């Protein structure tokens, strides 16, 4: 699924590249290679988080992965687009066309694939159980990602947090 989405981003870039009469030269070839890197960047973070969520159906896992990673993906996208804006002010049309134009196109297609196409693909055809069941990691099936963010919303119904039990706080279920 990841390779398919990366291929779609590269295919979109190549189609627009061909439709707008860009010439294939050393600069455009390097930009096409960079398109793969941008697509990998936009796709892998969300796919990794989807795999790390231990339980739930595909839609649930995509929703929670998007909730956790959509803000950083959007921030990264905005910073990427802001970093190429000065190229638009170049007095050389070649720079504007082959650097600003291509980078903007690559970034926009990467954002589209990473934020729209990948979540749709994962929710429709994503793998169900990516991680083996390991009950020794956590007792309450809460989710902790590698950055240390702890989210108790991944508890299944009927489970309560141990801290809530000690403080005699009733659970939502």
PDB file of C-alpha atoms in Angstrom:
ATOM      1  CA  UNK A   1       0.000   0.000   0.000  1.00  0.00           C
ATOM      2  CA  UNK A   2       2.859   2.361   0.812  1.00  0.00           C
ATOM      3  CA  UNK A   3       4.653   1.664  -2.460  1.00  0.00           C
ATOM      4  CA  UNK A   4       1.376   2.098  -4.360  1.00  0.00           C
ATOM      5  CA  UNK A   5       0.833   5.544  -2.820  1.00  0.00           C
ATOM      6  CA  UNK A   6       4.427   6.594  -3.507  1.00  0.00           C
ATOM      7  CA  UNK A   7       4.007   5.408  -7.095  1.00  0.00           C
ATOM      8  CA  UNK A   8       0.775   7.424  -7.445  1.00  0.00           C
ATOM      9  CA  UNK A   9       2.539  10.598  -6.248  1.00  0.00           C
ATOM     10  CA  UNK A  10       5.368  10.027  -8.734  1.00  0.00           C
ATOM     11  CA  UNK A  11       2.910   9.192 -11.519  1.00  0.00           C
ATOM     12  CA  UNK A  12       0.928  12.393 -10.881  1.00  0.00           C
ATOM     13  CA  UNK A  13       4.150  14.387 -10.997  1.00  0.00           C
ATOM     14  CA  UNK A  14       5.262  12.735 -14.246  1.00  0.00           C
ATOM     15  CA  UNK A  15       1.853  13.261 -15.873  1.00  0.00           C
ATOM     16  CA  UNK A  16       1.809  16.967 -15.073  1.00  0.00           C
ATOM     17  CA  UNK A  17       5.484  17.124 -16.024  1.00  0.00           C
ATOM     18  CA  UNK A  18       4.650  15.737 -19.473  1.00  0.00           C
ATOM     19  CA  UNK A  19       1.436  17.736 -19.919  1.00  0.00           C
ATOM     20  CA  UNK A  20       3.101  21.087 -19.213  1.00  0.00           C
ATOM     21  CA  UNK A  21       5.984  20.560 -21.678  1.00  0.00           C
ATOM     22  CA  UNK A  22       8.797  20.336 -19.149  1.00  0.00           C
ATOM     23  CA  UNK A  23      11.963  19.112 -20.821  1.00  0.00           C
ATOM     24  CA  UNK A  24      13.779  16.181 -19.273  1.00  0.00           C
ATOM     25  CA  UNK A  25      17.226  17.437 -18.322  1.00  0.00           C
ATOM     26  CA  UNK A  26      19.620  17.065 -15.410  1.00  0.00           C
ATOM     27  CA  UNK A  27      17.650  19.414 -13.131  1.00  0.00           C
ATOM     28  CA  UNK A  28      14.248  17.934 -13.846  1.00  0.00           C
ATOM     29  CA  UNK A  29      15.623  14.388 -13.430  1.00  0.00           C
ATOM     30  CA  UNK A  30      16.984  15.281  -9.999  1.00  0.00           C
ATOM     31  CA  UNK A  31      13.615  16.800  -9.106  1.00  0.00           C
ATOM     32  CA  UNK A  32      11.821  13.616 -10.152  1.00  0.00           C
ATOM     33  CA  UNK A  33      14.144  11.608  -7.923  1.00  0.00           C
ATOM     34  CA  UNK A  34      13.398  14.058  -5.118  1.00  0.00           C
ATOM     35  CA  UNK A  35       9.695  13.511  -5.760  1.00  0.00           C
ATOM     36  CA  UNK A  36      10.126   9.954  -4.541  1.00  0.00           C
ATOM     37  CA  UNK A  37      11.753  11.237  -1.347  1.00  0.00           C
ATOM     38  CA  UNK A  38       8.964  13.740  -0.740  1.00  0.00           C
ATOM     39  CA  UNK A  39       6.336  11.059  -1.328  1.00  0.00           C
ATOM     40  CA  UNK A  40       8.086   8.697   1.086  1.00  0.00           C
ATOM     41  CA  UNK A  41       8.222  11.469   3.664  1.00  0.00           C
ATOM     42  CA  UNK A  42       4.511  12.243   3.429  1.00  0.00           C
ATOM     43  CA  UNK A  43       3.398   8.595   3.351  1.00  0.00           C
ATOM     44  CA  UNK A  44       5.601   6.666   5.784  1.00  0.00           C
ATOM     45  CA  UNK A  45       4.859   8.582   8.972  1.00  0.00           C
ATOM     46  CA  UNK A  46       1.131   7.974   8.760  1.00  0.00           C
ATOM     47  CA  UNK A  47       1.572   4.366   7.642  1.00  0.00           C
ATOM     48  CA  UNK A  48       3.970   3.689  10.533  1.00  0.00           C
ATOM     49  CA  UNK A  49       1.545   5.120  13.074  1.00  0.00           C
ATOM     50  CA  UNK A  50      -1.294   3.098  11.527  1.00  0.00           C
ATOM     51  CA  UNK A  51       0.756  -0.067  12.035  1.00  0.00           C
ATOM     52  CA  UNK A  52       1.675   0.895  15.612  1.00  0.00           C
ATOM     53  CA  UNK A  53      -1.955   1.168  16.753  1.00  0.00           C
ATOM     54  CA  UNK A  54      -2.527  -2.237  18.350  1.00  0.00           C
ATOM     55  CA  UNK A  55      -6.263  -2.781  18.005  1.00  0.00           C
ATOM     56  CA  UNK A  56      -9.381  -1.701  16.200  1.00  0.00           C
ATOM     57  CA  UNK A  57     -10.688  -1.906  12.683  1.00  0.00           C
ATOM     58  CA  UNK A  58      -9.046  -0.107   9.768  1.00  0.00           C
ATOM     59  CA  UNK A  59     -11.212   3.011  10.004  1.00  0.00           C
ATOM     60  CA  UNK A  60     -10.532   3.351  13.740  1.00  0.00           C
ATOM     61  CA  UNK A  61      -6.775   2.987  13.245  1.00  0.00           C
ATOM     62  CA  UNK A  62      -6.690   5.490  10.384  1.00  0.00           C
ATOM     63  CA  UNK A  63      -8.740   7.982  12.391  1.00  0.00           C
ATOM     64  CA  UNK A  64      -6.393   7.787  15.362  1.00  0.00           C
ATOM     65  CA  UNK A  65      -3.256   7.868  13.223  1.00  0.00           C
ATOM     66  CA  UNK A  66      -4.581  10.975  11.484  1.00  0.00           C
ATOM     67  CA  UNK A  67      -5.496  12.550  14.817  1.00  0.00           C
ATOM     68  CA  UNK A  68      -1.948  12.048  16.061  1.00  0.00           C
ATOM     69  CA  UNK A  69      -0.013  12.874  12.899  1.00  0.00           C
ATOM     70  CA  UNK A  70      -2.095  15.249  10.791  1.00  0.00           C
ATOM     71  CA  UNK A  71      -0.822  18.387  12.599  1.00  0.00           C
ATOM     72  CA  UNK A  72       2.881  17.490  12.134  1.00  0.00           C
ATOM     73  CA  UNK A  73       2.294  16.462   8.507  1.00  0.00           C
ATOM     74  CA  UNK A  74       0.520  19.753   7.767  1.00  0.00           C
ATOM     75  CA  UNK A  75       3.262  21.716   9.572  1.00  0.00           C
ATOM     76  CA  UNK A  76       5.931  19.926   7.549  1.00  0.00           C
ATOM     77  CA  UNK A  77       4.006  20.595   4.349  1.00  0.00           C
ATOM     78  CA  UNK A  78       3.656  24.282   5.109  1.00  0.00           C
ATOM     79  CA  UNK A  79       7.350  24.608   5.961  1.00  0.00           C
ATOM     80  CA  UNK A  80       8.283  22.807   2.733  1.00  0.00           C
ATOM     81  CA  UNK A  81       6.101  25.126   0.673  1.00  0.00           C
ATOM     82  CA  UNK A  82       7.403  28.200   2.536  1.00  0.00           C
ATOM     83  CA  UNK A  83      10.992  27.145   1.872  1.00  0.00           C
ATOM     84  CA  UNK A  84      10.485  27.211  -1.895  1.00  0.00           C
ATOM     85  CA  UNK A  85       8.561  30.500  -2.095  1.00  0.00           C
ATOM     86  CA  UNK A  86      11.766  32.581  -2.544  1.00  0.00           C
ATOM     87  CA  UNK A  87      12.470  30.630  -5.741  1.00  0.00           C
ATOM     88  CA  UNK A  88       9.321  32.142  -7.253  1.00  0.00           C
ATOM     89  CA  UNK A  89      10.916  35.582  -7.041  1.00  0.00           C
ATOM     90  CA  UNK A  90      13.956  34.600  -9.088  1.00  0.00           C
ATOM     91  CA  UNK A  91      14.716  36.773 -12.072  1.00  0.00           C
ATOM     92  CA  UNK A  92      15.609  33.677 -14.083  1.00  0.00           C
ATOM     93  CA  UNK A  93      12.564  31.987 -15.647  1.00  0.00           C
ATOM     94  CA  UNK A  94      14.432  28.686 -15.737  1.00  0.00           C
ATOM     95  CA  UNK A  95      14.731  28.673 -11.934  1.00  0.00           C
ATOM     96  CA  UNK A  96      11.066  29.583 -11.527  1.00  0.00           C
ATOM     97  CA  UNK A  97       9.934  26.859 -13.929  1.00  0.00           C
ATOM     98  CA  UNK A  98      12.281  23.980 -13.102  1.00  0.00           C
ATOM     99  CA  UNK A  99      12.791  24.547  -9.396  1.00  0.00           C
ATOM    100  CA  UNK A 100       9.860  26.461  -7.931  1.00  0.00           C
ATOM    101  CA  UNK A 101       7.269  24.959 -10.257  1.00  0.00           C
ATOM    102  CA  UNK A 102       8.458  21.383  -9.875  1.00  0.00           C
ATOM    103  CA  UNK A 103       9.036  21.585  -6.104  1.00  0.00           C
ATOM    104  CA  UNK A 104       5.600  23.130  -5.573  1.00  0.00           C
ATOM    105  CA  UNK A 105       4.000  20.445  -7.733  1.00  0.00           C
ATOM    106  CA  UNK A 106       5.901  17.657  -5.962  1.00  0.00           C
ATOM    107  CA  UNK A 107       4.995  19.009  -2.529  1.00  0.00           C
ATOM    108  CA  UNK A 108       1.316  19.425  -3.423  1.00  0.00           C
ATOM    109  CA  UNK A 109       1.042  15.904  -4.825  1.00  0.00           C
ATOM    110  CA  UNK A 110       2.879  14.510  -1.792  1.00  0.00           C
ATOM    111  CA  UNK A 111       0.466  16.304   0.530  1.00  0.00           C
ATOM    112  CA  UNK A 112      -2.513  15.008  -1.459  1.00  0.00           C
ATOM    113  CA  UNK A 113      -1.281  11.426  -1.393  1.00  0.00           C
ATOM    114  CA  UNK A 114      -0.221  11.522   2.273  1.00  0.00           C
ATOM    115  CA  UNK A 115      -3.308  13.255   3.660  1.00  0.00           C
ATOM    116  CA  UNK A 116      -6.094  12.096   1.310  1.00  0.00           C
ATOM    117  CA  UNK A 117      -5.182   9.015  -0.709  1.00  0.00           C
ATOM    118  CA  UNK A 118      -3.209   7.023   1.890  1.00  0.00           C
ATOM    119  CA  UNK A 119      -5.846   7.263   4.648  1.00  0.00           C
ATOM    120  CA  UNK A 120      -8.538   6.221   2.171  1.00  0.00           C
ATOM    121  CA  UNK A 121      -6.422   3.320   0.952  1.00  0.00           C
ATOM    122  CA  UNK A 122      -5.602   2.161   4.485  1.00  0.00           C
ATOM    123  CA  UNK A 123      -9.196   2.375   5.677  1.00  0.00           C
ATOM    124  CA  UNK A 124     -10.447   0.375   2.684  1.00  0.00           C
ATOM    125  CA  UNK A 125      -7.665  -2.160   2.168  1.00  0.00           C
ATOM    126  CA  UNK A 126      -5.176  -1.819   5.016  1.00  0.00           C
ATOM    127  CA  UNK A 127      -3.850  -4.781   6.965  1.00  0.00           C
ATOM    128  CA  UNK A 128      -5.917  -5.661  10.029  1.00  0.00           C
ATOM    129  CA  UNK A 129      -3.451  -6.814  12.678  1.00  0.00           C
ATOM    130  CA  UNK A 130       0.046  -5.552  12.052  1.00  0.00           C
ATOM    131  CA  UNK A 131       1.528  -6.122  15.494  1.00  0.00           C
ATOM    132  CA  UNK A 132       1.458  -9.442  17.300  1.00  0.00           C
ATOM    133  CA  UNK A 133      -0.522  -9.464  20.506  1.00  0.00           C
ATOM    134  CA  UNK A 134       1.924  -8.869  23.348  1.00  0.00           C
ATOM    135  CA  UNK A 135       0.216  -8.655  26.713  1.00  0.00           C
ATOM    136  CA  UNK A 136       3.464  -8.095  28.579  1.00  0.00           C
ATOM    137  CA  UNK A 137       3.903  -4.567  27.158  1.00  0.00           C
ATOM    138  CA  UNK A 138       0.856  -2.972  28.736  1.00  0.00           C
ATOM    139  CA  UNK A 139      -1.850  -4.119  31.068  1.00  0.00           C
ATOM    140  CA  UNK A 140      -4.558  -1.761  29.921  1.00  0.00           C
ATOM    141  CA  UNK A 141      -3.972  -1.834  26.150  1.00  0.00           C
ATOM    142  CA  UNK A 142      -3.347   1.909  26.045  1.00  0.00           C
ATOM    143  CA  UNK A 143      -1.157   3.228  23.277  1.00  0.00           C
ATOM    144  CA  UNK A 144       2.241   4.813  23.773  1.00  0.00           C
ATOM    145  CA  UNK A 145       4.167   5.754  20.663  1.00  0.00           C
ATOM    146  CA  UNK A 146       7.930   6.098  20.395  1.00  0.00           C
ATOM    147  CA  UNK A 147       7.862   9.801  21.235  1.00  0.00           C
ATOM    148  CA  UNK A 148       6.385   9.097  24.675  1.00  0.00           C
ATOM    149  CA  UNK A 149       2.914  10.421  23.875  1.00  0.00           C
ATOM    150  CA  UNK A 150       0.419   8.429  25.915  1.00  0.00           C
ATOM    151  CA  UNK A 151      -3.149   8.160  24.762  1.00  0.00           C
ATOM    152  CA  UNK A 152      -5.691   6.221  26.838  1.00  0.00           C
ATOM    153  CA  UNK A 153      -8.371   6.521  24.170  1.00  0.00           C
ATOM    154  CA  UNK A 154      -7.107   3.265  22.674  1.00  0.00           C
ATOM    155  CA  UNK A 155      -8.575   1.273  25.551  1.00  0.00           C
ATOM    156  CA  UNK A 156     -11.235  -1.137  24.505  1.00  0.00           C
ATOM    157  CA  UNK A 157     -14.692  -0.874  26.039  1.00  0.00           C
ATOM    158  CA  UNK A 158     -14.996  -2.224  29.567  1.00  0.00           C
ATOM    159  CA  UNK A 159     -11.355  -1.507  30.441  1.00  0.00           C
ATOM    160  CA  UNK A 160     -10.347   1.196  32.853  1.00  0.00           C
ATOM    161  CA  UNK A 161      -7.073   2.849  33.500  1.00  0.00           C
ATOM    162  CA  UNK A 162      -5.255   1.587  36.627  1.00  0.00           C
ATOM    163  CA  UNK A 163      -4.821   5.163  37.859  1.00  0.00           C
ATOM    164  CA  UNK A 164      -8.590   5.722  37.569  1.00  0.00           C
ATOM    165  CA  UNK A 165      -9.222   2.576  39.625  1.00  0.00           C
ATOM    166  CA  UNK A 166      -6.899   3.771  42.407  1.00  0.00           C
ATOM    167  CA  UNK A 167      -8.635   7.147  42.577  1.00  0.00           C
ATOM    168  CA  UNK A 168     -12.118   5.557  42.431  1.00  0.00           C
ATOM    169  CA  UNK A 169     -12.995   7.494  39.316  1.00  0.00           C
ATOM    170  CA  UNK A 170     -15.802   5.815  37.391  1.00  0.00           C
ATOM    171  CA  UNK A 171     -15.051   4.938  33.780  1.00  0.00           C
ATOM    172  CA  UNK A 172     -17.080   6.130  30.796  1.00  0.00           C
ATOM    173  CA  UNK A 173     -18.352   2.661  29.925  1.00  0.00           C
TER     174      UNK A 173
END
